[in-house]
PDB file of C-alpha atoms in Angstrom:
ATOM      1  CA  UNK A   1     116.900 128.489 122.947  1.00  0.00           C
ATOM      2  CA  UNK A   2     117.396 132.206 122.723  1.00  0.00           C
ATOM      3  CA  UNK A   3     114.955 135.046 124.261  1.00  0.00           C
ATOM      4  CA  UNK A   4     114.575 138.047 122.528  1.00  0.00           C
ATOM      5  CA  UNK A   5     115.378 141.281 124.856  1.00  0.00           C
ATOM      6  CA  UNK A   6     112.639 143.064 126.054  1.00  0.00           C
ATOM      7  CA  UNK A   7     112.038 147.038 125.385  1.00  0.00           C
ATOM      8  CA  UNK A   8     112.201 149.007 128.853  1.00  0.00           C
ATOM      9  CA  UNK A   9     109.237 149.551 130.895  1.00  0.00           C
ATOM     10  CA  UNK A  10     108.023 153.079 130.509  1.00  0.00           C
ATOM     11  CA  UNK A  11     105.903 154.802 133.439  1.00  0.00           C
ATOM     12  CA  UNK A  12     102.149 155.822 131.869  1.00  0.00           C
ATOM     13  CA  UNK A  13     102.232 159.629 130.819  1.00  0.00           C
ATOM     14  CA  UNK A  14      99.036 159.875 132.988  1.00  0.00           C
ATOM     15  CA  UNK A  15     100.621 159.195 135.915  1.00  0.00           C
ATOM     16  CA  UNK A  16     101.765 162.129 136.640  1.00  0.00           C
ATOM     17  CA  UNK A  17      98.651 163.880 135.728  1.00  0.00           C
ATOM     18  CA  UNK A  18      96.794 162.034 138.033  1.00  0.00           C
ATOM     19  CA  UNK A  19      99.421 162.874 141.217  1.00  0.00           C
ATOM     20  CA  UNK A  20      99.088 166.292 140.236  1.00  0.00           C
ATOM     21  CA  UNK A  21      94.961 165.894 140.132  1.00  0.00           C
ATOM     22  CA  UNK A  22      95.168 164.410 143.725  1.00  0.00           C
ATOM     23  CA  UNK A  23      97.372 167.601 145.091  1.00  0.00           C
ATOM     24  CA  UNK A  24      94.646 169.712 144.051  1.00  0.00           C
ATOM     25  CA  UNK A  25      91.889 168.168 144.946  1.00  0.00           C
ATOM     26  CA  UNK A  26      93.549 167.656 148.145  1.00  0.00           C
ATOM     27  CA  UNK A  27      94.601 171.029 148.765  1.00  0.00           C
ATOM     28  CA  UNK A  28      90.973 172.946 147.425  1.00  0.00           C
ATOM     29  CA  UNK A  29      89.277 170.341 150.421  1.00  0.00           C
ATOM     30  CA  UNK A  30      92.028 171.550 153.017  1.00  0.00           C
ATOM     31  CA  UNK A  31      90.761 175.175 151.825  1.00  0.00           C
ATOM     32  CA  UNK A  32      87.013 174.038 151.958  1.00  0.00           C
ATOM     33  CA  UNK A  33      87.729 172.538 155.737  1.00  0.00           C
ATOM     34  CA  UNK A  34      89.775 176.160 156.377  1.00  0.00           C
ATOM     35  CA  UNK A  35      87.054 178.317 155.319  1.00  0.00           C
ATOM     36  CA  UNK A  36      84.479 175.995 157.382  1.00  0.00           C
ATOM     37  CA  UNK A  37      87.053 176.731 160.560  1.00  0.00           C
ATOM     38  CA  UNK A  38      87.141 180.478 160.493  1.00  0.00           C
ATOM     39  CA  UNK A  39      84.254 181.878 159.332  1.00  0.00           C
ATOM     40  CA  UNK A  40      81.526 182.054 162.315  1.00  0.00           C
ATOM     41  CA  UNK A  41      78.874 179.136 162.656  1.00  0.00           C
ATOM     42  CA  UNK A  42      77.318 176.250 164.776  1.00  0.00           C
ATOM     43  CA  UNK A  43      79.368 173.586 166.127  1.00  0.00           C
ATOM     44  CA  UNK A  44      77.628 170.771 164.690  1.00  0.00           C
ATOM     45  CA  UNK A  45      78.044 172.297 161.468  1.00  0.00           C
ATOM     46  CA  UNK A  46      81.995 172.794 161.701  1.00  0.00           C
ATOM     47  CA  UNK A  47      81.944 169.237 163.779  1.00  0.00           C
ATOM     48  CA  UNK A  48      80.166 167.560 160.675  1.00  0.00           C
ATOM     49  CA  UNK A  49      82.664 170.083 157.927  1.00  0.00           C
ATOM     50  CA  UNK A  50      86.024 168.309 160.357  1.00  0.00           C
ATOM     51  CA  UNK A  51      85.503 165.063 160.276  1.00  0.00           C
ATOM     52  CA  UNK A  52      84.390 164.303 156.562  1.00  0.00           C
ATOM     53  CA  UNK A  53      86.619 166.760 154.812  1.00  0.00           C
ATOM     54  CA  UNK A  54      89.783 165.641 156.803  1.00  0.00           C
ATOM     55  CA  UNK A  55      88.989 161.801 155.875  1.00  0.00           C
ATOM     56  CA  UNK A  56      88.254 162.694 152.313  1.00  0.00           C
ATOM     57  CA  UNK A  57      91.908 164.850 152.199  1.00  0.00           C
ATOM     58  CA  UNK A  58      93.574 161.968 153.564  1.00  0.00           C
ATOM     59  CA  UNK A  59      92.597 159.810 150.563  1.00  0.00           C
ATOM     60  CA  UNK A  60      94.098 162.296 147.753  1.00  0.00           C
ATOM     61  CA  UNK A  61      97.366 161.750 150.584  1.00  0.00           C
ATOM     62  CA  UNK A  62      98.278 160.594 153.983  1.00  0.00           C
ATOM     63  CA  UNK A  63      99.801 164.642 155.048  1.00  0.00           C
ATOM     64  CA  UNK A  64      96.771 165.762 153.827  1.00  0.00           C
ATOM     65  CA  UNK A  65      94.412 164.623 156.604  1.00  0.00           C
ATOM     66  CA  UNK A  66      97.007 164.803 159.539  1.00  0.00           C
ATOM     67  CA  UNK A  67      96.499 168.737 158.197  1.00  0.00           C
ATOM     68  CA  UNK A  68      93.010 169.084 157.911  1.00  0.00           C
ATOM     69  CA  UNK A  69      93.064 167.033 161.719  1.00  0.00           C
ATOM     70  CA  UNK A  70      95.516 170.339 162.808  1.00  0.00           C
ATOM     71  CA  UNK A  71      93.122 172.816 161.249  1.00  0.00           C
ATOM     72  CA  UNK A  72      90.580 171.276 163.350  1.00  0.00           C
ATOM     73  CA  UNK A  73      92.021 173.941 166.074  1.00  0.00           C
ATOM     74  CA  UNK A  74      91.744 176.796 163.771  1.00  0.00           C
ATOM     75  CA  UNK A  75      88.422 178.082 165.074  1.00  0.00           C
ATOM     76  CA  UNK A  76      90.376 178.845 168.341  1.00  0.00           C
ATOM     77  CA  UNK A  77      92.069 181.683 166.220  1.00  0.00           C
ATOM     78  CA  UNK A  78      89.307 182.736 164.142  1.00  0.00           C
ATOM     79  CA  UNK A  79      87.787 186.100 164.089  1.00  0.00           C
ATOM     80  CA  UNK A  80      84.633 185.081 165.758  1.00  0.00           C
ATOM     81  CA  UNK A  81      84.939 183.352 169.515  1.00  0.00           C
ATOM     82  CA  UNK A  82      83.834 179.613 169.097  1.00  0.00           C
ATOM     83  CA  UNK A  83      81.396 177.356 170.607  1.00  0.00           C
ATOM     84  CA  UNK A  84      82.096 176.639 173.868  1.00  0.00           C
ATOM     85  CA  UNK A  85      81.530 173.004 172.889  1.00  0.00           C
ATOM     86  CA  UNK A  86      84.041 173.464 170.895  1.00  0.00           C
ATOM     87  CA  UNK A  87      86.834 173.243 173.753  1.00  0.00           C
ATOM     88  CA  UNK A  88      85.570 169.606 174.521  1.00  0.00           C
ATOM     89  CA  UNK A  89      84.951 168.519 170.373  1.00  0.00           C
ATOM     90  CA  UNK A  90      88.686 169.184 169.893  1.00  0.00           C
ATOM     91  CA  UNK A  91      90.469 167.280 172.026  1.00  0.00           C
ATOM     92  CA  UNK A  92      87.840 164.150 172.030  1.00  0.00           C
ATOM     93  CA  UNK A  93      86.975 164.069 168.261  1.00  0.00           C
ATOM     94  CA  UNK A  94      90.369 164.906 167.400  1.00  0.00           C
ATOM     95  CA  UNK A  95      91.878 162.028 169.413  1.00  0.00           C
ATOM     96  CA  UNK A  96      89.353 159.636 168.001  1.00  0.00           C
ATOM     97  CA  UNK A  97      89.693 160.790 164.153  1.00  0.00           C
ATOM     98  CA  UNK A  98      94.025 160.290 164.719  1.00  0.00           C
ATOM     99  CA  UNK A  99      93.305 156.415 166.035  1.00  0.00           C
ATOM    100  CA  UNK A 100      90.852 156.098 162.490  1.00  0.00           C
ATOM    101  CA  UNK A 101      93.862 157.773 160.393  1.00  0.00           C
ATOM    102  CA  UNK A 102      96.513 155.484 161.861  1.00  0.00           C
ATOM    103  CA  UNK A 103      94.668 152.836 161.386  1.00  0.00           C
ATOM    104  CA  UNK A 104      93.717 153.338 157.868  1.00  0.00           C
ATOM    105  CA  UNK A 105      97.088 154.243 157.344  1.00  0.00           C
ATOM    106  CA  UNK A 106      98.298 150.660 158.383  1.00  0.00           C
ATOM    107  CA  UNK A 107      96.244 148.624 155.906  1.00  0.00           C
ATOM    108  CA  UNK A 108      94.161 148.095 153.024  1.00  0.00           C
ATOM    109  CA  UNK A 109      90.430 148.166 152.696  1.00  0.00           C
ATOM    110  CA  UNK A 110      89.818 145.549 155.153  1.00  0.00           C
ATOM    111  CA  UNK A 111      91.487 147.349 157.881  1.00  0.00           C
ATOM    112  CA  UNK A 112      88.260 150.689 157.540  1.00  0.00           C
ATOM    113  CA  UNK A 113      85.861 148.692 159.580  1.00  0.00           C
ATOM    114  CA  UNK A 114      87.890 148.721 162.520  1.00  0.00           C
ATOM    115  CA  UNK A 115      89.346 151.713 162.294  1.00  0.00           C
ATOM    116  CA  UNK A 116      85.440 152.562 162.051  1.00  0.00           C
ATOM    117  CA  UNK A 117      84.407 150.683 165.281  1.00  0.00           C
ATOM    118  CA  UNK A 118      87.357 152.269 167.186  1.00  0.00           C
ATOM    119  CA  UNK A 119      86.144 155.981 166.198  1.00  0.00           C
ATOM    120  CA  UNK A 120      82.444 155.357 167.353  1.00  0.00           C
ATOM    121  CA  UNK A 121      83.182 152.897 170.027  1.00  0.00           C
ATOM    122  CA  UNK A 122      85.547 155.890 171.254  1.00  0.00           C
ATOM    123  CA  UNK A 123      82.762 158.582 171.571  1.00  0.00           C
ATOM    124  CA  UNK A 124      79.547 156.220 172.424  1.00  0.00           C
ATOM    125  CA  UNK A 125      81.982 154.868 175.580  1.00  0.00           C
ATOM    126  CA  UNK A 126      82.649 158.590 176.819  1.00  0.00           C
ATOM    127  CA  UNK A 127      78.915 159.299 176.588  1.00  0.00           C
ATOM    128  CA  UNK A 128      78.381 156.245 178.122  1.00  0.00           C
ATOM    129  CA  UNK A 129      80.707 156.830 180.999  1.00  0.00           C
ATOM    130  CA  UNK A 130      81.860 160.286 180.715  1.00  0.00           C
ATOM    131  CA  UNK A 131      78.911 161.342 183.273  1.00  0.00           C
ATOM    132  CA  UNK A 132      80.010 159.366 185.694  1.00  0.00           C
ATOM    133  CA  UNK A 133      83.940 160.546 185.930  1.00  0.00           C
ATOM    134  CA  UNK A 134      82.300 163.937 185.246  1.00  0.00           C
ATOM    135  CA  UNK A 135      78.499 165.230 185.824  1.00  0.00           C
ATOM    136  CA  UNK A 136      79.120 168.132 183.745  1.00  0.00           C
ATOM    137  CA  UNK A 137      80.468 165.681 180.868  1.00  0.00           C
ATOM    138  CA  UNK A 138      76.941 165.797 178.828  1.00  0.00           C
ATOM    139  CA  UNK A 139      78.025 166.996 175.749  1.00  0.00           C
ATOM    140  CA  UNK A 140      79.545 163.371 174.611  1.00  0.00           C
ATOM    141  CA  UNK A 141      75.784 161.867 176.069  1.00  0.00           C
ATOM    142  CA  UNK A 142      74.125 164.262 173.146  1.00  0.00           C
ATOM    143  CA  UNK A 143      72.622 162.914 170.471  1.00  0.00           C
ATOM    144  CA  UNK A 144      73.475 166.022 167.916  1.00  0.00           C
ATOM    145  CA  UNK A 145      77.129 165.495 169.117  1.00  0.00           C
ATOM    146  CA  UNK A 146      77.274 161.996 168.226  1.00  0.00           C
ATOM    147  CA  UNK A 147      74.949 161.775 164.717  1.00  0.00           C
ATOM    148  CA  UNK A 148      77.502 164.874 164.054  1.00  0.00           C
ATOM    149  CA  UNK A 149      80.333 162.941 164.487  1.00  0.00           C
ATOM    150  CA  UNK A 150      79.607 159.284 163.328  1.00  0.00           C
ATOM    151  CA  UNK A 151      77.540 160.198 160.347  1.00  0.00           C
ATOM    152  CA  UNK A 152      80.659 162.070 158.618  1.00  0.00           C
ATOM    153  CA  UNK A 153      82.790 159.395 159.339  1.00  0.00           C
ATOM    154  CA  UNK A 154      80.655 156.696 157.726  1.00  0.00           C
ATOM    155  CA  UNK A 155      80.358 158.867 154.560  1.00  0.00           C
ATOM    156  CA  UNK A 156      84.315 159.480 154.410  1.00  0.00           C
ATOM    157  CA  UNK A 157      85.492 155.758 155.749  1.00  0.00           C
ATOM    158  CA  UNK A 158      82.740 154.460 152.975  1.00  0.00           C
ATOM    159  CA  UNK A 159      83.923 156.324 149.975  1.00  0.00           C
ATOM    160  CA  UNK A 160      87.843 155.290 150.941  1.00  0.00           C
ATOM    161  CA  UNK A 161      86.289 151.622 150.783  1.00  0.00           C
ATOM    162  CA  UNK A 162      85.053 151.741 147.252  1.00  0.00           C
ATOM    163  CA  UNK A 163      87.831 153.893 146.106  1.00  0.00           C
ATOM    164  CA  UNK A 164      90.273 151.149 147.310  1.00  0.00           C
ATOM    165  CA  UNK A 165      88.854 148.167 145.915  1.00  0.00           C
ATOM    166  CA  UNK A 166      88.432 149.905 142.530  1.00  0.00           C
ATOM    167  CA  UNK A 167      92.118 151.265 142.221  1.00  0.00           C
ATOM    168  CA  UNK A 168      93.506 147.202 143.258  1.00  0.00           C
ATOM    169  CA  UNK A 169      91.253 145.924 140.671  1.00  0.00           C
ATOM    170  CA  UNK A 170      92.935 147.856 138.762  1.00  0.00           C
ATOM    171  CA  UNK A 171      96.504 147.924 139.633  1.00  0.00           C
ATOM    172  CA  UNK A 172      95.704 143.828 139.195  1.00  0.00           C
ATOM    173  CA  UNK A 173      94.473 143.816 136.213  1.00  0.00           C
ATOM    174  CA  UNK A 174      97.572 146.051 135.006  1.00  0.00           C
ATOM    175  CA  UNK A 175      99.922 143.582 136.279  1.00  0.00           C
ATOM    176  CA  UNK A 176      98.160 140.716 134.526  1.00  0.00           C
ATOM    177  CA  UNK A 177      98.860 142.946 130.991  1.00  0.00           C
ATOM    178  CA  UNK A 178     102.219 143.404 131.995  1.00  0.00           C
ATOM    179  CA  UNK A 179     103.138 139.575 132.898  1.00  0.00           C
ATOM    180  CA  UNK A 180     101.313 138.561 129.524  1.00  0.00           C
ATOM    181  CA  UNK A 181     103.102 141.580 127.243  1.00  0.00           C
ATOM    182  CA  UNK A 182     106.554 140.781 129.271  1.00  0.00           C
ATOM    183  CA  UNK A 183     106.712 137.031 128.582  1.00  0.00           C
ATOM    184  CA  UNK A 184     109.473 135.950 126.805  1.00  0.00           C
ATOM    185  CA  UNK A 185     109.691 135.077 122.666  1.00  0.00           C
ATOM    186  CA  UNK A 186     110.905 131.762 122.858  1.00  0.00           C
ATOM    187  CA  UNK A 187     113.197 130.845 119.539  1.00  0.00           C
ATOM    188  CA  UNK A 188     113.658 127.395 119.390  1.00  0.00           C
ATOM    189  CA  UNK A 189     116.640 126.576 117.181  1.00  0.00           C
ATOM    190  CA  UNK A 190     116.102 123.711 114.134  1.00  0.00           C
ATOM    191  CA  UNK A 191     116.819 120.312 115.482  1.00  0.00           C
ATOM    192  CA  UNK A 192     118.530 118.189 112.998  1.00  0.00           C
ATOM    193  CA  UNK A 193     117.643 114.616 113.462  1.00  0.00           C
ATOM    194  CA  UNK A 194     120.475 111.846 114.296  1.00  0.00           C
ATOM    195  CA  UNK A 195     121.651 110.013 111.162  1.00  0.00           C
ATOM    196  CA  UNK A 196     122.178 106.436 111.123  1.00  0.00           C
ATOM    197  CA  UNK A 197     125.449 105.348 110.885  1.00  0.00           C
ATOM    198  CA  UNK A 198     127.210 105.541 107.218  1.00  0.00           C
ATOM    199  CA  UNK A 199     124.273 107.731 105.610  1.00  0.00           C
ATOM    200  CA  UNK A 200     124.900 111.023 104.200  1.00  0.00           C
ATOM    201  CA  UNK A 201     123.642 113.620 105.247  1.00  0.00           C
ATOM    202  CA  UNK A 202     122.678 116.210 101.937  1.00  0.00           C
ATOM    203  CA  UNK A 203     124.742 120.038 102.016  1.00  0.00           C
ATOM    204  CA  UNK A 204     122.791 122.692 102.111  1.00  0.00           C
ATOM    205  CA  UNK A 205     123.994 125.608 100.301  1.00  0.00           C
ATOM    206  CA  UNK A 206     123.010 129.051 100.216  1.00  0.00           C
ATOM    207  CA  UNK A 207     122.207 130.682  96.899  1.00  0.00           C
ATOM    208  CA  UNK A 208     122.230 134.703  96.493  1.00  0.00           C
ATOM    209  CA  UNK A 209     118.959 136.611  96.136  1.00  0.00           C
ATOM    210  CA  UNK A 210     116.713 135.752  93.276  1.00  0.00           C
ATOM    211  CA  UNK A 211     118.588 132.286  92.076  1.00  0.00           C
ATOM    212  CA  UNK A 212     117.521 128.859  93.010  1.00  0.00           C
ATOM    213  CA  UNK A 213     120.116 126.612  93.500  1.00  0.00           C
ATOM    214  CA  UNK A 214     119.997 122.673  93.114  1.00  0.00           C
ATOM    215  CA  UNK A 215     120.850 120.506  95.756  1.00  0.00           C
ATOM    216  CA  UNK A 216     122.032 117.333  95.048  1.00  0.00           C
ATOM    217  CA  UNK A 217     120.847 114.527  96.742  1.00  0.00           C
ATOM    218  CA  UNK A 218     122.752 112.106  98.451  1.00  0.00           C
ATOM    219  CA  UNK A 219     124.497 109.205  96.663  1.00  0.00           C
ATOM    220  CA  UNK A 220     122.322 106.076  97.373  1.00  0.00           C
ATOM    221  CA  UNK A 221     124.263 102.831  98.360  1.00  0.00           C
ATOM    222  CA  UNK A 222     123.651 100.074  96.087  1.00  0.00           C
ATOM    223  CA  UNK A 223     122.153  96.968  98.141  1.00  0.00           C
ATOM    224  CA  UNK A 224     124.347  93.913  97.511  1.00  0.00           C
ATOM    225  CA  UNK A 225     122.590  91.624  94.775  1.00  0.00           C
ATOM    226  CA  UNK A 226     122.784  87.780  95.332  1.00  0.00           C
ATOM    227  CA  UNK A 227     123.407  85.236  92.112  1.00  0.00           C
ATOM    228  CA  UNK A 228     121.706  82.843  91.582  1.00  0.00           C
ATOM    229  CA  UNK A 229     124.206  80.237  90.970  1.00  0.00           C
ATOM    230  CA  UNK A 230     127.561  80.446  90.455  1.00  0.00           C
ATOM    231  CA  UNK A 231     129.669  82.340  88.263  1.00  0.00           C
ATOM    232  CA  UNK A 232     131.036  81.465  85.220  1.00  0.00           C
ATOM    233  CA  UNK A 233     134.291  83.290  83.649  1.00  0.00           C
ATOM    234  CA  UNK A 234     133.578  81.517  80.265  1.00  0.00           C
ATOM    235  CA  UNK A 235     130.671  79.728  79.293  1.00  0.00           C
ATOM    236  CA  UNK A 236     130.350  75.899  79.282  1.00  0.00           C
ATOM    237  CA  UNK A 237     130.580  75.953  75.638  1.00  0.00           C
ATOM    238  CA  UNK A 238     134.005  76.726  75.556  1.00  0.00           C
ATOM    239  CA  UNK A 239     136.011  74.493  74.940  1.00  0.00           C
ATOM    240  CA  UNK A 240     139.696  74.172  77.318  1.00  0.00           C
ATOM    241  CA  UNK A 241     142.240  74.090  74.425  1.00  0.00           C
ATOM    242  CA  UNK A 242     144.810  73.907  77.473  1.00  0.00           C
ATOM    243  CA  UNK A 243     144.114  70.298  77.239  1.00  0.00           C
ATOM    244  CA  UNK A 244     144.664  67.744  74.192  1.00  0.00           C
ATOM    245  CA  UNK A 245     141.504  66.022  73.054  1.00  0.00           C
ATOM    246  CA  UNK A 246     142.887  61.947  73.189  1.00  0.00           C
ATOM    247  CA  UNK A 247     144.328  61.144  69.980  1.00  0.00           C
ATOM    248  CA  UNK A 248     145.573  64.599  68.546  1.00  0.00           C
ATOM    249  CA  UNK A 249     149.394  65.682  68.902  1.00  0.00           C
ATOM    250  CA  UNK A 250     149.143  68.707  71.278  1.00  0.00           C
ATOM    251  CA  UNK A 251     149.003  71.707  69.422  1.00  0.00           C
ATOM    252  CA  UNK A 252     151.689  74.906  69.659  1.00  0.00           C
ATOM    253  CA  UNK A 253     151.309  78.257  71.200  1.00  0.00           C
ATOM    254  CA  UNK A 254     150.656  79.935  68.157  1.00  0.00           C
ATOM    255  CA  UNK A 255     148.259  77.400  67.140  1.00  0.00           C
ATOM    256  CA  UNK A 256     146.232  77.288  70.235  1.00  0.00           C
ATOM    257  CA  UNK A 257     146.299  80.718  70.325  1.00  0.00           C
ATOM    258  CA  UNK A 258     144.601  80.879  67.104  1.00  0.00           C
ATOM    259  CA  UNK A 259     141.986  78.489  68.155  1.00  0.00           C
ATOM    260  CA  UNK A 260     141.392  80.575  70.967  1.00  0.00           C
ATOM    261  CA  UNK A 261     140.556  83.634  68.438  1.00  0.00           C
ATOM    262  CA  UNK A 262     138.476  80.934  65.925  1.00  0.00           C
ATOM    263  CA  UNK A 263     136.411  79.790  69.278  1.00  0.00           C
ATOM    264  CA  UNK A 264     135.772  83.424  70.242  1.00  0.00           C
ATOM    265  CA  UNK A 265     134.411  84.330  67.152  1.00  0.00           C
ATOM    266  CA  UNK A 266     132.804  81.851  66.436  1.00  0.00           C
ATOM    267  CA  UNK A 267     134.194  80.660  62.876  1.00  0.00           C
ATOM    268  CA  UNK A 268     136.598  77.471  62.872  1.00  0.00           C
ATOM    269  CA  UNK A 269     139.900  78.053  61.019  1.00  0.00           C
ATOM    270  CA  UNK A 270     141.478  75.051  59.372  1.00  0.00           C
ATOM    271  CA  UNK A 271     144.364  74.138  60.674  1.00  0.00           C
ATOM    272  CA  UNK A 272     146.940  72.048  59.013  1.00  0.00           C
ATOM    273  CA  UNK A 273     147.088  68.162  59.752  1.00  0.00           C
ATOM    274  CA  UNK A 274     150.487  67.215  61.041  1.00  0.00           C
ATOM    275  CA  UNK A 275     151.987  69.947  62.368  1.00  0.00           C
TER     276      UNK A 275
END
């Protein structure tokens, strides 16, 4: 059997138009989440702007929302002085969106419900005990804070949850095209059947373009015959002139050769008394 060579595998000319579509989007939301950071406005606004832009930039690449989780500290250097809030937001949103981003970072899909649980857990446990390390701790206690926080990250950790399932549906059923296009042409070579012993097998010979040429067939082998009795070399009829008939003078060569050609024939030749 013989396989027939396979053409190489070429990458999809879209594929790099889609990389390059994911760098932009990525960097216009790392603008959007920029432009959120320094221009003057509530905290729960620029809280709400943090978390779901830097989740969405992180799906377009990982770099991208370790970035938009540094510009989180922009507003310290923007024009306008920022919330005082704001102080606190940093450093306890921030550390909570970094465990989501490792996390989703780590594994598929499955993984964005605990990464989920660990971001809310993170902030409903310091409003739940934060008052009692530190009395002046209420911002984490606040309802605003928290729906401005959580909310977000549902939105963001729900839109990387379809948008994974849909690209490995994919990326499957692109590998099931490529096993069934990249199976082998099997050529299976003409068996020619054993002959039994003493037959003969016919030639085959090629004729040029446009001329049929006979092939003869094989010599048959004629099947012994069996007699039905046995096998004369003369007939019966014939008489054995070897012999003298009683009473006659045995007869000469030449004469017994000439009854030999008078018995053959079938016409008696006189012969001459006496002799």
């Amino acid at each position: 059997m013989t396989a027939a060579s396979l053409p190489p595998r070429r990458r999809p000319a879209r594929a790099g138009l889609w990389t390059a579509l994911r760098l932009l989007v990525g960097l216009a939301l790392l603008a959007a989440l920029a432009y959120f950071m320094w221009t003057p406005g509530d905290w729960p606004t620029r809280l709400f702007a943090w978390v779901l832009l830097t989740i969405l930039a992180d799906e377009c690449a990982g770099w991208f929302g370790y970035m938009g989780l540094a510009l989180g500290a922009l507003a310290f250097f923007a024009p306008s002085a920022p919330p005082e809030q704001w102080t606190l937001i940093v450093p306890l949103v921030g550390g909570a969106l970094f465990a989501l981003l490792l996390l989703k970072h780590s594994g598929g899909p499955f993984v964005l419900p605990f990464a989920a649980v660990i971001f809310a857990g993170a902030l409903y446990a310091t409003g739940r005990f934060g008052l009692k390390i530190d009395p002046a701790l209420t911002l984490p206690a606040n309802a605003g804070f928290q729906r401005s926080a959580v909310v977000p990250m549902l939105l963001g950790v729900g839109f990387s949850f379809v948008r994974q399932l849909i690209g490995n549906a994919m990326r499957f059923a692109a590998r099931r095209r490529e096993r069934a296009a990249a199976a082998p042409v099997v050529v299976v070579d003409p068996v020619v059947p054993a002959s039994a012993p003493g037959a003969q097998i016919p030639e085959v010979v090629a004729a040029p373009a446009g001329e049929t040429m006979p092939v003869a067939p094989a010599a048959a082998v004629p099947a012994p015959q069996e007699t039905a009795g046995p096998v004369l070399a003369r007939s019966e009829a014939v008489l054995d002139l070897s012999k003298p008939e009683p009473g006659k003078p045995e007869l000469g060569t030449a004469e017994r050769d000439t009854a030999d050609l008078n018995t053959e024939a079938g016409t008696p030749v006189p012969t001459r008394p006496g002799q």
